[in-house]
Amino acid sequence: MVEIQVKSARSGRWDKANWPLGDKSQQPSAHEREYFVMVASPQDVSLRPRCFVLPRAHVAAAAWIAHMDWLTTEGIPAGKRNAPVSSSRVSLPVFAAYEDRWDLLHVDESECPVLLPAIYRDYAQSARVGLPPGHSWWSSLPEW
């Protein structure tokens, strides 16, 4: 059995589609079969939606990393960026490699390849960005 949570986003341009991923989306996985399907729906209803299939741990890491990188980017004047991590948003390009990866639903989370952008691995290891509290990758960061 697989637990699937679906999140949708609508945008006029694919590169502008993004999903709000708050505190609940960043929680540690309760089991190995928790997945998200992120759906990007175009404004033009004649086009088909795009679907991205990810394990919960990958979504949680992406949401935290995207937000903490945005929040702590050097050179931004103090007070300009102060939204809490519960206001995290992740854009379609971050999830691009997971598009139509329905095959991943047959794999336990710990066996699923990490398809996030390579720079996210560097961010996950940095003191500036890191990973969300309690994330399974704290004990051993996977390759990607």
mmCIF file of N, CA and C in Angstrom:
data_model
loop_
_atom_site.group_PDB
_atom_site.id
_atom_site.type_symbol
_atom_site.label_atom_id
_atom_site.label_comp_id
_atom_site.label_asym_id
_atom_site.label_seq_id
_atom_site.Cartn_x
_atom_site.Cartn_y
_atom_site.Cartn_z
ATOM 1 N N MET A 1 0.840 -1.162 0.000
ATOM 2 C CA MET A 1 0.000 0.000 0.000
ATOM 3 C C MET A 1 0.899 1.244 0.000
ATOM 4 N N VAL A 2 0.462 2.273 -0.706
ATOM 5 C CA VAL A 2 1.188 3.528 -0.808
ATOM 6 C C VAL A 2 0.265 4.659 -0.369
ATOM 7 N N GLU A 3 0.792 5.549 0.452
ATOM 8 C CA GLU A 3 0.054 6.740 0.858
ATOM 9 C C GLU A 3 0.481 7.876 -0.065
ATOM 10 N N ILE A 4 -0.495 8.513 -0.712
ATOM 11 C CA ILE A 4 -0.188 9.574 -1.668
ATOM 12 C C ILE A 4 -0.927 10.849 -1.288
ATOM 13 N N GLN A 5 -0.185 11.934 -1.215
ATOM 14 C CA GLN A 5 -0.772 13.253 -1.012
ATOM 15 C C GLN A 5 -0.592 14.027 -2.312
ATOM 16 N N VAL A 6 -1.634 14.654 -2.790
ATOM 17 C CA VAL A 6 -1.580 15.397 -4.042
ATOM 18 C C VAL A 6 -1.621 16.887 -3.747
ATOM 19 N N LYS A 7 -0.698 17.610 -4.377
ATOM 20 C CA LYS A 7 -0.680 19.077 -4.275
ATOM 21 C C LYS A 7 -0.717 19.622 -5.688
ATOM 22 N N SER A 8 -1.496 20.662 -5.908
ATOM 23 C CA SER A 8 -1.597 21.223 -7.251
ATOM 24 C C SER A 8 -1.195 22.696 -7.256
ATOM 25 N N ALA A 9 -0.737 23.117 -8.422
ATOM 26 C CA ALA A 9 -0.364 24.518 -8.640
ATOM 27 C C ALA A 9 -0.794 24.883 -10.050
ATOM 28 N N ARG A 10 -1.241 26.100 -10.232
ATOM 29 C CA ARG A 10 -1.659 26.578 -11.549
ATOM 30 C C ARG A 10 -0.824 27.794 -11.905
ATOM 31 N N SER A 11 -0.364 27.814 -13.160
ATOM 32 C CA SER A 11 0.465 28.925 -13.605
ATOM 33 C C SER A 11 0.329 29.100 -15.109
ATOM 34 N N GLY A 12 0.532 30.306 -15.559
ATOM 35 C CA GLY A 12 0.507 30.601 -16.987
ATOM 36 C C GLY A 12 1.768 30.134 -17.691
ATOM 37 N N ARG A 13 2.846 29.969 -16.911
ATOM 38 C CA ARG A 13 4.123 29.501 -17.470
ATOM 39 C C ARG A 13 4.652 28.370 -16.597
ATOM 40 N N TRP A 14 5.178 27.325 -17.228
ATOM 41 C CA TRP A 14 5.690 26.173 -16.475
ATOM 42 C C TRP A 14 6.788 26.582 -15.496
ATOM 43 N N ASP A 15 7.694 27.437 -15.935
ATOM 44 C CA ASP A 15 8.829 27.793 -15.080
ATOM 45 C C ASP A 15 8.410 28.641 -13.882
ATOM 46 N N LYS A 16 7.195 29.121 -13.862
ATOM 47 C CA LYS A 16 6.695 29.925 -12.740
ATOM 48 C C LYS A 16 5.807 29.118 -11.784
ATOM 49 N N ALA A 17 5.470 27.888 -12.148
ATOM 50 C CA ALA A 17 4.636 27.059 -11.271
ATOM 51 C C ALA A 17 5.409 26.752 -9.991
ATOM 52 N N ASN A 18 4.720 26.855 -8.843
ATOM 53 C CA ASN A 18 5.343 26.512 -7.569
ATOM 54 C C ASN A 18 4.280 26.092 -6.572
ATOM 55 N N TRP A 19 4.712 25.297 -5.601
ATOM 56 C CA TRP A 19 3.799 24.744 -4.614
ATOM 57 C C TRP A 19 4.141 25.267 -3.229
ATOM 58 N N PRO A 20 3.131 25.740 -2.482
ATOM 59 C CA PRO A 20 3.380 26.083 -1.083
ATOM 60 C C PRO A 20 3.519 24.785 -0.280
ATOM 61 N N LEU A 21 4.599 24.664 0.456
ATOM 62 C CA LEU A 21 4.861 23.435 1.223
ATOM 63 C C LEU A 21 5.196 23.829 2.662
ATOM 64 N N GLY A 22 4.170 23.886 3.481
ATOM 65 C CA GLY A 22 4.310 24.337 4.857
ATOM 66 C C GLY A 22 4.845 23.286 5.800
ATOM 67 N N ASP A 23 4.593 23.507 7.083
ATOM 68 C CA ASP A 23 5.127 22.649 8.141
ATOM 69 C C ASP A 23 4.776 21.176 7.965
ATOM 70 N N LYS A 24 3.534 20.875 7.636
ATOM 71 C CA LYS A 24 3.124 19.478 7.508
ATOM 72 C C LYS A 24 3.894 18.759 6.397
ATOM 73 N N SER A 25 4.172 19.447 5.319
ATOM 74 C CA SER A 25 4.899 18.847 4.201
ATOM 75 C C SER A 25 6.365 18.593 4.541
ATOM 76 N N GLN A 26 6.856 19.262 5.568
ATOM 77 C CA GLN A 26 8.262 19.140 5.940
ATOM 78 C C GLN A 26 8.494 18.178 7.100
ATOM 79 N N GLN A 27 7.432 17.524 7.549
ATOM 80 C CA GLN A 27 7.560 16.572 8.648
ATOM 81 C C GLN A 27 8.278 15.303 8.180
ATOM 82 N N PRO A 28 8.973 14.617 9.087
ATOM 83 C CA PRO A 28 9.612 13.349 8.724
ATOM 84 C C PRO A 28 8.576 12.323 8.279
ATOM 85 N N SER A 29 9.004 11.402 7.468
ATOM 86 C CA SER A 29 8.120 10.327 6.998
ATOM 87 C C SER A 29 7.728 9.435 8.169
ATOM 88 N N ALA A 30 6.485 9.013 8.179
ATOM 89 C CA ALA A 30 6.014 8.079 9.200
ATOM 90 C C ALA A 30 6.329 6.642 8.802
ATOM 91 N N HIS A 31 6.475 6.418 7.487
ATOM 92 C CA HIS A 31 6.806 5.082 6.974
ATOM 93 C C HIS A 31 7.416 5.215 5.584
ATOM 94 N N GLU A 32 7.874 4.113 5.037
ATOM 95 C CA GLU A 32 8.627 4.081 3.774
ATOM 96 C C GLU A 32 7.780 4.285 2.515
ATOM 97 N N ARG A 33 6.469 4.361 2.656
ATOM 98 C CA ARG A 33 5.602 4.403 1.473
ATOM 99 C C ARG A 33 4.777 5.680 1.408
ATOM 100 N N GLU A 34 5.309 6.782 1.909
ATOM 101 C CA GLU A 34 4.633 8.086 1.834
ATOM 102 C C GLU A 34 5.144 8.854 0.625
ATOM 103 N N TYR A 35 4.248 9.198 -0.262
ATOM 104 C CA TYR A 35 4.619 9.899 -1.492
ATOM 105 C C TYR A 35 3.756 11.136 -1.709
ATOM 106 N N PHE A 36 4.277 12.033 -2.511
ATOM 107 C CA PHE A 36 3.543 13.199 -2.987
ATOM 108 C C PHE A 36 3.469 13.115 -4.501
ATOM 109 N N VAL A 37 2.361 13.570 -5.045
ATOM 110 C CA VAL A 37 2.261 13.821 -6.485
ATOM 111 C C VAL A 37 1.967 15.311 -6.608
ATOM 112 N N MET A 38 2.946 16.009 -7.168
ATOM 113 C CA MET A 38 2.829 17.444 -7.373
ATOM 114 C C MET A 38 2.286 17.634 -8.795
ATOM 115 N N VAL A 39 1.152 18.294 -8.906
ATOM 116 C CA VAL A 39 0.501 18.495 -10.197
ATOM 117 C C VAL A 39 0.608 19.967 -10.591
ATOM 118 N N ALA A 40 1.139 20.214 -11.774
ATOM 119 C CA ALA A 40 1.221 21.575 -12.322
ATOM 120 C C ALA A 40 0.188 21.681 -13.431
ATOM 121 N N SER A 41 -0.802 22.516 -13.217
ATOM 122 C CA SER A 41 -1.872 22.709 -14.199
ATOM 123 C C SER A 41 -1.668 24.026 -14.931
ATOM 124 N N PRO A 42 -1.648 23.990 -16.246
ATOM 125 C CA PRO A 42 -1.485 25.238 -16.999
ATOM 126 C C PRO A 42 -2.790 26.031 -17.014
ATOM 127 N N GLN A 43 -2.681 27.323 -17.223
ATOM 128 C CA GLN A 43 -3.882 28.156 -17.375
ATOM 129 C C GLN A 43 -4.653 27.729 -18.614
ATOM 130 N N ASP A 44 -3.920 27.329 -19.649
ATOM 131 C CA ASP A 44 -4.519 26.873 -20.907
ATOM 132 C C ASP A 44 -5.045 25.458 -20.708
ATOM 133 N N VAL A 45 -6.355 25.307 -20.584
ATOM 134 C CA VAL A 45 -6.953 24.007 -20.289
ATOM 135 C C VAL A 45 -6.838 23.003 -21.440
ATOM 136 N N SER A 46 -6.359 23.443 -22.597
ATOM 137 C CA SER A 46 -6.159 22.496 -23.693
ATOM 138 C C SER A 46 -4.848 21.711 -23.514
ATOM 139 N N LEU A 47 -3.998 22.161 -22.594
ATOM 140 C CA LEU A 47 -2.746 21.460 -22.297
ATOM 141 C C LEU A 47 -2.955 20.522 -21.121
ATOM 142 N N ARG A 48 -2.265 19.391 -21.143
ATOM 143 C CA ARG A 48 -2.435 18.441 -20.039
ATOM 144 C C ARG A 48 -1.570 18.857 -18.859
ATOM 145 N N PRO A 49 -2.026 18.577 -17.646
ATOM 146 C CA PRO A 49 -1.221 18.859 -16.454
ATOM 147 C C PRO A 49 0.059 18.020 -16.454
ATOM 148 N N ARG A 50 1.039 18.487 -15.731
ATOM 149 C CA ARG A 50 2.281 17.751 -15.550
ATOM 150 C C ARG A 50 2.317 17.220 -14.121
ATOM 151 N N CYS A 51 2.799 15.987 -13.951
ATOM 152 C CA CYS A 51 2.826 15.344 -12.634
ATOM 153 C C CYS A 51 4.247 14.948 -12.248
ATOM 154 N N PHE A 52 4.554 15.164 -10.974
ATOM 155 C CA PHE A 52 5.877 14.877 -10.428
ATOM 156 C C PHE A 52 5.679 13.994 -9.200
ATOM 157 N N VAL A 53 6.328 12.838 -9.180
ATOM 158 C CA VAL A 53 6.125 11.839 -8.136
ATOM 159 C C VAL A 53 7.370 11.790 -7.248
ATOM 160 N N LEU A 54 7.188 12.078 -5.948
ATOM 161 C CA LEU A 54 8.321 12.149 -5.017
ATOM 162 C C LEU A 54 7.996 11.503 -3.682
ATOM 163 N N PRO A 55 8.983 10.881 -3.054
ATOM 164 C CA PRO A 55 8.809 10.429 -1.669
ATOM 165 C C PRO A 55 8.744 11.638 -0.734
ATOM 166 N N ARG A 56 8.083 11.473 0.386
ATOM 167 C CA ARG A 56 7.932 12.549 1.362
ATOM 168 C C ARG A 56 9.279 13.134 1.782
ATOM 169 N N ALA A 57 10.285 12.311 2.029
ATOM 170 C CA ALA A 57 11.589 12.823 2.481
ATOM 171 C C ALA A 57 12.194 13.773 1.456
ATOM 172 N N HIS A 58 11.972 13.531 0.181
ATOM 173 C CA HIS A 58 12.511 14.383 -0.870
ATOM 174 C C HIS A 58 11.770 15.716 -0.902
ATOM 175 N N VAL A 59 10.460 15.676 -0.712
ATOM 176 C CA VAL A 59 9.662 16.905 -0.663
ATOM 177 C C VAL A 59 10.061 17.735 0.557
ATOM 178 N N ALA A 60 10.189 17.086 1.715
ATOM 179 C CA ALA A 60 10.550 17.796 2.940
ATOM 180 C C ALA A 60 11.909 18.473 2.799
ATOM 181 N N ALA A 61 12.878 17.744 2.252
ATOM 182 C CA ALA A 61 14.216 18.317 2.060
ATOM 183 C C ALA A 61 14.158 19.486 1.081
ATOM 184 N N ALA A 62 13.457 19.319 -0.028
ATOM 185 C CA ALA A 62 13.370 20.377 -1.041
ATOM 186 C C ALA A 62 12.715 21.631 -0.477
ATOM 187 N N ALA A 63 11.638 21.466 0.286
ATOM 188 C CA ALA A 63 10.933 22.624 0.856
ATOM 189 C C ALA A 63 11.837 23.381 1.827
ATOM 190 N N TRP A 64 12.509 22.669 2.698
ATOM 191 C CA TRP A 64 13.401 23.303 3.675
ATOM 192 C C TRP A 64 14.570 23.991 2.969
ATOM 193 N N ILE A 65 15.226 23.253 2.077
ATOM 194 C CA ILE A 65 16.405 23.788 1.390
ATOM 195 C C ILE A 65 16.049 25.020 0.563
ATOM 196 N N ALA A 66 14.964 24.944 -0.204
ATOM 197 C CA ALA A 66 14.564 26.088 -1.033
ATOM 198 C C ALA A 66 14.321 27.318 -0.160
ATOM 199 N N HIS A 67 13.622 27.117 0.949
ATOM 200 C CA HIS A 67 13.299 28.264 1.799
ATOM 201 C C HIS A 67 14.529 28.812 2.525
ATOM 202 N N MET A 68 15.321 27.925 3.120
ATOM 203 C CA MET A 68 16.476 28.392 3.881
ATOM 204 C C MET A 68 17.519 29.031 2.968
ATOM 205 N N ASP A 69 17.649 28.541 1.752
ATOM 206 C CA ASP A 69 18.563 29.183 0.809
ATOM 207 C C ASP A 69 18.061 30.587 0.481
ATOM 208 N N TRP A 70 16.775 30.703 0.210
ATOM 209 C CA TRP A 70 16.168 32.014 -0.075
ATOM 210 C C TRP A 70 16.330 32.951 1.122
ATOM 211 N N LEU A 71 16.057 32.435 2.314
ATOM 212 C CA LEU A 71 16.065 33.245 3.531
ATOM 213 C C LEU A 71 17.458 33.761 3.891
ATOM 214 N N THR A 72 18.480 32.942 3.623
ATOM 215 C CA THR A 72 19.829 33.269 4.090
ATOM 216 C C THR A 72 20.783 33.671 2.960
ATOM 217 N N THR A 73 20.268 33.973 1.798
ATOM 218 C CA THR A 73 21.128 34.387 0.689
ATOM 219 C C THR A 73 21.916 35.628 1.079
ATOM 220 N N GLU A 74 23.209 35.574 0.859
ATOM 221 C CA GLU A 74 24.073 36.704 1.193
ATOM 222 C C GLU A 74 23.748 37.903 0.314
ATOM 223 N N GLY A 75 23.935 39.085 0.887
ATOM 224 C CA GLY A 75 23.750 40.318 0.131
ATOM 225 C C GLY A 75 22.346 40.890 0.180
ATOM 226 N N ILE A 76 21.421 40.201 0.814
ATOM 227 C CA ILE A 76 20.052 40.713 0.944
ATOM 228 C C ILE A 76 20.004 41.595 2.196
ATOM 229 N N PRO A 77 19.505 42.819 2.086
ATOM 230 C CA PRO A 77 19.443 43.707 3.263
ATOM 231 C C PRO A 77 18.640 43.090 4.407
ATOM 232 N N ALA A 78 19.111 43.317 5.616
ATOM 233 C CA ALA A 78 18.438 42.800 6.810
ATOM 234 C C ALA A 78 16.974 43.220 6.822
ATOM 235 N N GLY A 79 16.092 42.305 7.183
ATOM 236 C CA GLY A 79 14.670 42.591 7.284
ATOM 237 C C GLY A 79 13.893 42.434 5.985
ATOM 238 N N LYS A 80 14.569 42.233 4.877
ATOM 239 C CA LYS A 80 13.877 42.093 3.591
ATOM 240 C C LYS A 80 13.246 40.714 3.430
ATOM 241 N N ARG A 81 13.885 39.726 4.008
ATOM 242 C CA ARG A 81 13.365 38.356 3.923
ATOM 243 C C ARG A 81 13.226 37.824 5.342
ATOM 244 N N ASN A 82 11.991 37.642 5.775
ATOM 245 C CA ASN A 82 11.779 37.168 7.139
ATOM 246 C C ASN A 82 10.614 36.185 7.243
ATOM 247 N N ALA A 83 10.143 35.654 6.128
ATOM 248 C CA ALA A 83 9.034 34.693 6.167
ATOM 249 C C ALA A 83 9.503 33.398 6.838
ATOM 250 N N PRO A 84 8.643 32.803 7.657
ATOM 251 C CA PRO A 84 9.015 31.550 8.326
ATOM 252 C C PRO A 84 9.067 30.391 7.337
ATOM 253 N N VAL A 85 9.753 29.319 7.730
ATOM 254 C CA VAL A 85 9.894 28.150 6.858
ATOM 255 C C VAL A 85 8.532 27.519 6.548
ATOM 256 N N SER A 86 7.538 27.798 7.366
ATOM 257 C CA SER A 86 6.182 27.292 7.094
ATOM 258 C C SER A 86 5.592 27.928 5.829
ATOM 259 N N SER A 87 6.227 28.989 5.340
ATOM 260 C CA SER A 87 5.788 29.659 4.105
ATOM 261 C C SER A 87 6.610 29.236 2.892
ATOM 262 N N SER A 88 7.300 28.124 3.006
ATOM 263 C CA SER A 88 8.154 27.645 1.926
ATOM 264 C C SER A 88 7.365 27.403 0.639
ATOM 265 N N ARG A 89 8.025 27.681 -0.488
ATOM 266 C CA ARG A 89 7.465 27.407 -1.812
ATOM 267 C C ARG A 89 8.562 26.758 -2.635
ATOM 268 N N VAL A 90 8.190 25.740 -3.414
ATOM 269 C CA VAL A 90 9.164 25.050 -4.267
ATOM 270 C C VAL A 90 8.675 25.140 -5.702
ATOM 271 N N SER A 91 9.580 25.542 -6.583
ATOM 272 C CA SER A 91 9.219 25.736 -7.993
ATOM 273 C C SER A 91 9.393 24.456 -8.807
ATOM 274 N N LEU A 92 8.697 24.409 -9.908
ATOM 275 C CA LEU A 92 8.699 23.241 -10.787
ATOM 276 C C LEU A 92 10.103 22.786 -11.187
ATOM 277 N N PRO A 93 11.032 23.664 -11.545
ATOM 278 C CA PRO A 93 12.363 23.175 -11.941
ATOM 279 C C PRO A 93 13.062 22.318 -10.881
ATOM 280 N N VAL A 94 12.775 22.544 -9.604
ATOM 281 C CA VAL A 94 13.381 21.738 -8.540
ATOM 282 C C VAL A 94 12.912 20.291 -8.625
ATOM 283 N N PHE A 95 11.672 20.079 -9.029
ATOM 284 C CA PHE A 95 11.094 18.741 -9.103
ATOM 285 C C PHE A 95 11.143 18.139 -10.510
ATOM 286 N N ALA A 96 11.739 18.827 -11.469
ATOM 287 C CA ALA A 96 11.676 18.435 -12.882
ATOM 288 C C ALA A 96 12.066 16.981 -13.145
ATOM 289 N N ALA A 97 13.076 16.474 -12.489
ATOM 290 C CA ALA A 97 13.547 15.107 -12.760
ATOM 291 C C ALA A 97 12.580 14.033 -12.256
ATOM 292 N N TYR A 98 11.598 14.423 -11.469
ATOM 293 C CA TYR A 98 10.603 13.479 -10.952
ATOM 294 C C TYR A 98 9.354 13.409 -11.851
ATOM 295 N N GLU A 99 9.371 14.114 -12.957
ATOM 296 C CA GLU A 99 8.184 14.157 -13.814
ATOM 297 C C GLU A 99 7.831 12.771 -14.346
ATOM 298 N N ASP A 100 6.564 12.418 -14.162
ATOM 299 C CA ASP A 100 6.004 11.140 -14.627
ATOM 300 C C ASP A 100 6.778 9.930 -14.125
ATOM 301 N N ARG A 101 7.376 10.020 -12.960
ATOM 302 C CA ARG A 101 8.126 8.904 -12.388
ATOM 303 C C ARG A 101 7.202 8.036 -11.525
ATOM 304 N N TRP A 102 6.135 7.546 -12.157
ATOM 305 C CA TRP A 102 5.170 6.702 -11.474
ATOM 306 C C TRP A 102 5.812 5.408 -10.983
ATOM 307 N N ASP A 103 6.900 5.011 -11.615
ATOM 308 C CA ASP A 103 7.623 3.804 -11.208
ATOM 309 C C ASP A 103 8.148 3.906 -9.777
ATOM 310 N N LEU A 104 8.371 5.115 -9.294
ATOM 311 C CA LEU A 104 8.896 5.287 -7.946
ATOM 312 C C LEU A 104 7.910 4.840 -6.875
ATOM 313 N N LEU A 105 6.639 4.772 -7.225
ATOM 314 C CA LEU A 105 5.635 4.314 -6.258
ATOM 315 C C LEU A 105 5.816 2.843 -5.887
ATOM 316 N N HIS A 106 6.634 2.127 -6.639
ATOM 317 C CA HIS A 106 6.903 0.708 -6.365
ATOM 318 C C HIS A 106 8.149 0.517 -5.514
ATOM 319 N N VAL A 107 8.766 1.627 -5.090
ATOM 320 C CA VAL A 107 10.036 1.574 -4.368
ATOM 321 C C VAL A 107 9.864 2.210 -2.985
ATOM 322 N N ASP A 108 10.457 1.596 -1.972
ATOM 323 C CA ASP A 108 10.460 2.219 -0.653
ATOM 324 C C ASP A 108 11.255 3.518 -0.711
ATOM 325 N N GLU A 109 10.870 4.459 0.121
ATOM 326 C CA GLU A 109 11.516 5.773 0.145
ATOM 327 C C GLU A 109 13.037 5.676 0.248
ATOM 328 N N SER A 110 13.533 4.790 1.104
ATOM 329 C CA SER A 110 14.983 4.687 1.311
ATOM 330 C C SER A 110 15.718 4.140 0.087
ATOM 331 N N GLU A 111 15.001 3.516 -0.823
ATOM 332 C CA GLU A 111 15.604 2.964 -2.039
ATOM 333 C C GLU A 111 15.398 3.863 -3.261
ATOM 334 N N CYS A 112 14.650 4.928 -3.088
ATOM 335 C CA CYS A 112 14.315 5.818 -4.197
ATOM 336 C C CYS A 112 15.502 6.727 -4.528
ATOM 337 N N PRO A 113 15.864 6.842 -5.798
ATOM 338 C CA PRO A 113 16.968 7.738 -6.151
ATOM 339 C C PRO A 113 16.590 9.194 -5.878
ATOM 340 N N VAL A 114 17.560 9.961 -5.406
ATOM 341 C CA VAL A 114 17.337 11.383 -5.165
ATOM 342 C C VAL A 114 17.572 12.106 -6.481
ATOM 343 N N LEU A 115 16.537 12.789 -6.972
ATOM 344 C CA LEU A 115 16.580 13.463 -8.267
ATOM 345 C C LEU A 115 16.468 14.977 -8.133
ATOM 346 N N LEU A 116 16.685 15.474 -6.935
ATOM 347 C CA LEU A 116 16.695 16.917 -6.717
ATOM 348 C C LEU A 116 17.936 17.506 -7.393
ATOM 349 N N PRO A 117 17.942 18.814 -7.656
ATOM 350 C CA PRO A 117 19.133 19.422 -8.262
ATOM 351 C C PRO A 117 20.389 19.129 -7.433
ATOM 352 N N ALA A 118 21.507 18.907 -8.095
ATOM 353 C CA ALA A 118 22.760 18.549 -7.422
ATOM 354 C C ALA A 118 23.167 19.584 -6.374
ATOM 355 N N ILE A 119 22.913 20.851 -6.631
ATOM 356 C CA ILE A 119 23.289 21.901 -5.679
ATOM 357 C C ILE A 119 22.554 21.726 -4.347
ATOM 358 N N TYR A 120 21.395 21.079 -4.367
ATOM 359 C CA TYR A 120 20.650 20.870 -3.127
ATOM 360 C C TYR A 120 21.410 19.946 -2.173
ATOM 361 N N ARG A 121 22.216 19.029 -2.693
ATOM 362 C CA ARG A 121 23.036 18.173 -1.830
ATOM 363 C C ARG A 121 24.060 19.033 -1.090
ATOM 364 N N ASP A 122 24.678 19.966 -1.809
ATOM 365 C CA ASP A 122 25.638 20.880 -1.179
ATOM 366 C C ASP A 122 24.940 21.729 -0.114
ATOM 367 N N TYR A 123 23.758 22.253 -0.442
ATOM 368 C CA TYR A 123 23.012 23.058 0.522
ATOM 369 C C TYR A 123 22.643 22.247 1.759
ATOM 370 N N ALA A 124 22.252 20.981 1.566
ATOM 371 C CA ALA A 124 21.857 20.126 2.689
ATOM 372 C C ALA A 124 23.014 19.926 3.667
ATOM 373 N N GLN A 125 24.234 19.974 3.169
ATOM 374 C CA GLN A 125 25.415 19.767 4.011
ATOM 375 C C GLN A 125 25.962 21.063 4.606
ATOM 376 N N SER A 126 25.416 22.184 4.181
ATOM 377 C CA SER A 126 25.950 23.466 4.646
ATOM 378 C C SER A 126 25.289 23.915 5.946
ATOM 379 N N ALA A 127 26.039 24.622 6.755
ATOM 380 C CA ALA A 127 25.493 25.168 8.005
ATOM 381 C C ALA A 127 24.467 26.256 7.721
ATOM 382 N N ARG A 128 24.596 26.945 6.587
ATOM 383 C CA ARG A 128 23.683 28.040 6.229
ATOM 384 C C ARG A 128 22.281 27.535 5.915
ATOM 385 N N VAL A 129 22.163 26.356 5.305
ATOM 386 C CA VAL A 129 20.867 25.844 4.842
ATOM 387 C C VAL A 129 20.467 24.586 5.615
ATOM 388 N N GLY A 130 21.204 23.512 5.476
ATOM 389 C CA GLY A 130 20.943 22.274 6.210
ATOM 390 C C GLY A 130 19.681 21.540 5.793
ATOM 391 N N LEU A 131 19.157 20.752 6.724
ATOM 392 C CA LEU A 131 17.954 19.937 6.524
ATOM 393 C C LEU A 131 16.970 20.195 7.662
ATOM 394 N N PRO A 132 15.686 19.890 7.447
ATOM 395 C CA PRO A 132 14.708 20.113 8.516
ATOM 396 C C PRO A 132 14.977 19.216 9.722
ATOM 397 N N PRO A 133 14.581 19.655 10.905
ATOM 398 C CA PRO A 133 14.764 18.843 12.116
ATOM 399 C C PRO A 133 14.103 17.472 11.968
ATOM 400 N N GLY A 134 14.816 16.438 12.390
ATOM 401 C CA GLY A 134 14.276 15.082 12.363
ATOM 402 C C GLY A 134 14.300 14.403 11.013
ATOM 403 N N HIS A 135 14.845 15.057 9.992
ATOM 404 C CA HIS A 135 14.859 14.468 8.653
ATOM 405 C C HIS A 135 15.747 13.227 8.630
ATOM 406 N N SER A 136 15.313 12.202 7.902
ATOM 407 C CA SER A 136 16.038 10.922 7.847
ATOM 408 C C SER A 136 17.435 11.046 7.248
ATOM 409 N N TRP A 137 17.702 12.081 6.487
ATOM 410 C CA TRP A 137 19.022 12.241 5.866
ATOM 411 C C TRP A 137 20.066 12.802 6.821
ATOM 412 N N TRP A 138 19.664 13.191 8.027
ATOM 413 C CA TRP A 138 20.638 13.675 9.007
ATOM 414 C C TRP A 138 21.652 12.582 9.328
ATOM 415 N N SER A 139 21.196 11.334 9.437
ATOM 416 C CA SER A 139 22.097 10.242 9.815
ATOM 417 C C SER A 139 23.017 9.835 8.664
ATOM 418 N N SER A 140 22.517 9.914 7.448
ATOM 419 C CA SER A 140 23.328 9.529 6.291
ATOM 420 C C SER A 140 22.733 10.172 5.043
ATOM 421 N N LEU A 141 23.462 11.111 4.495
ATOM 422 C CA LEU A 141 22.987 11.822 3.302
ATOM 423 C C LEU A 141 23.163 10.933 2.075
ATOM 424 N N PRO A 142 22.093 10.681 1.311
ATOM 425 C CA PRO A 142 22.213 9.826 0.129
ATOM 426 C C PRO A 142 22.967 10.519 -0.996
ATOM 427 N N GLU A 143 23.421 9.739 -1.951
ATOM 428 C CA GLU A 143 24.037 10.285 -3.156
ATOM 429 C C GLU A 143 22.951 10.757 -4.103
ATOM 430 N N TRP A 144 23.283 11.742 -4.912
ATOM 431 C CA TRP A 144 22.420 12.126 -6.024
ATOM 432 C C TRP A 144 23.200 12.925 -7.017
#
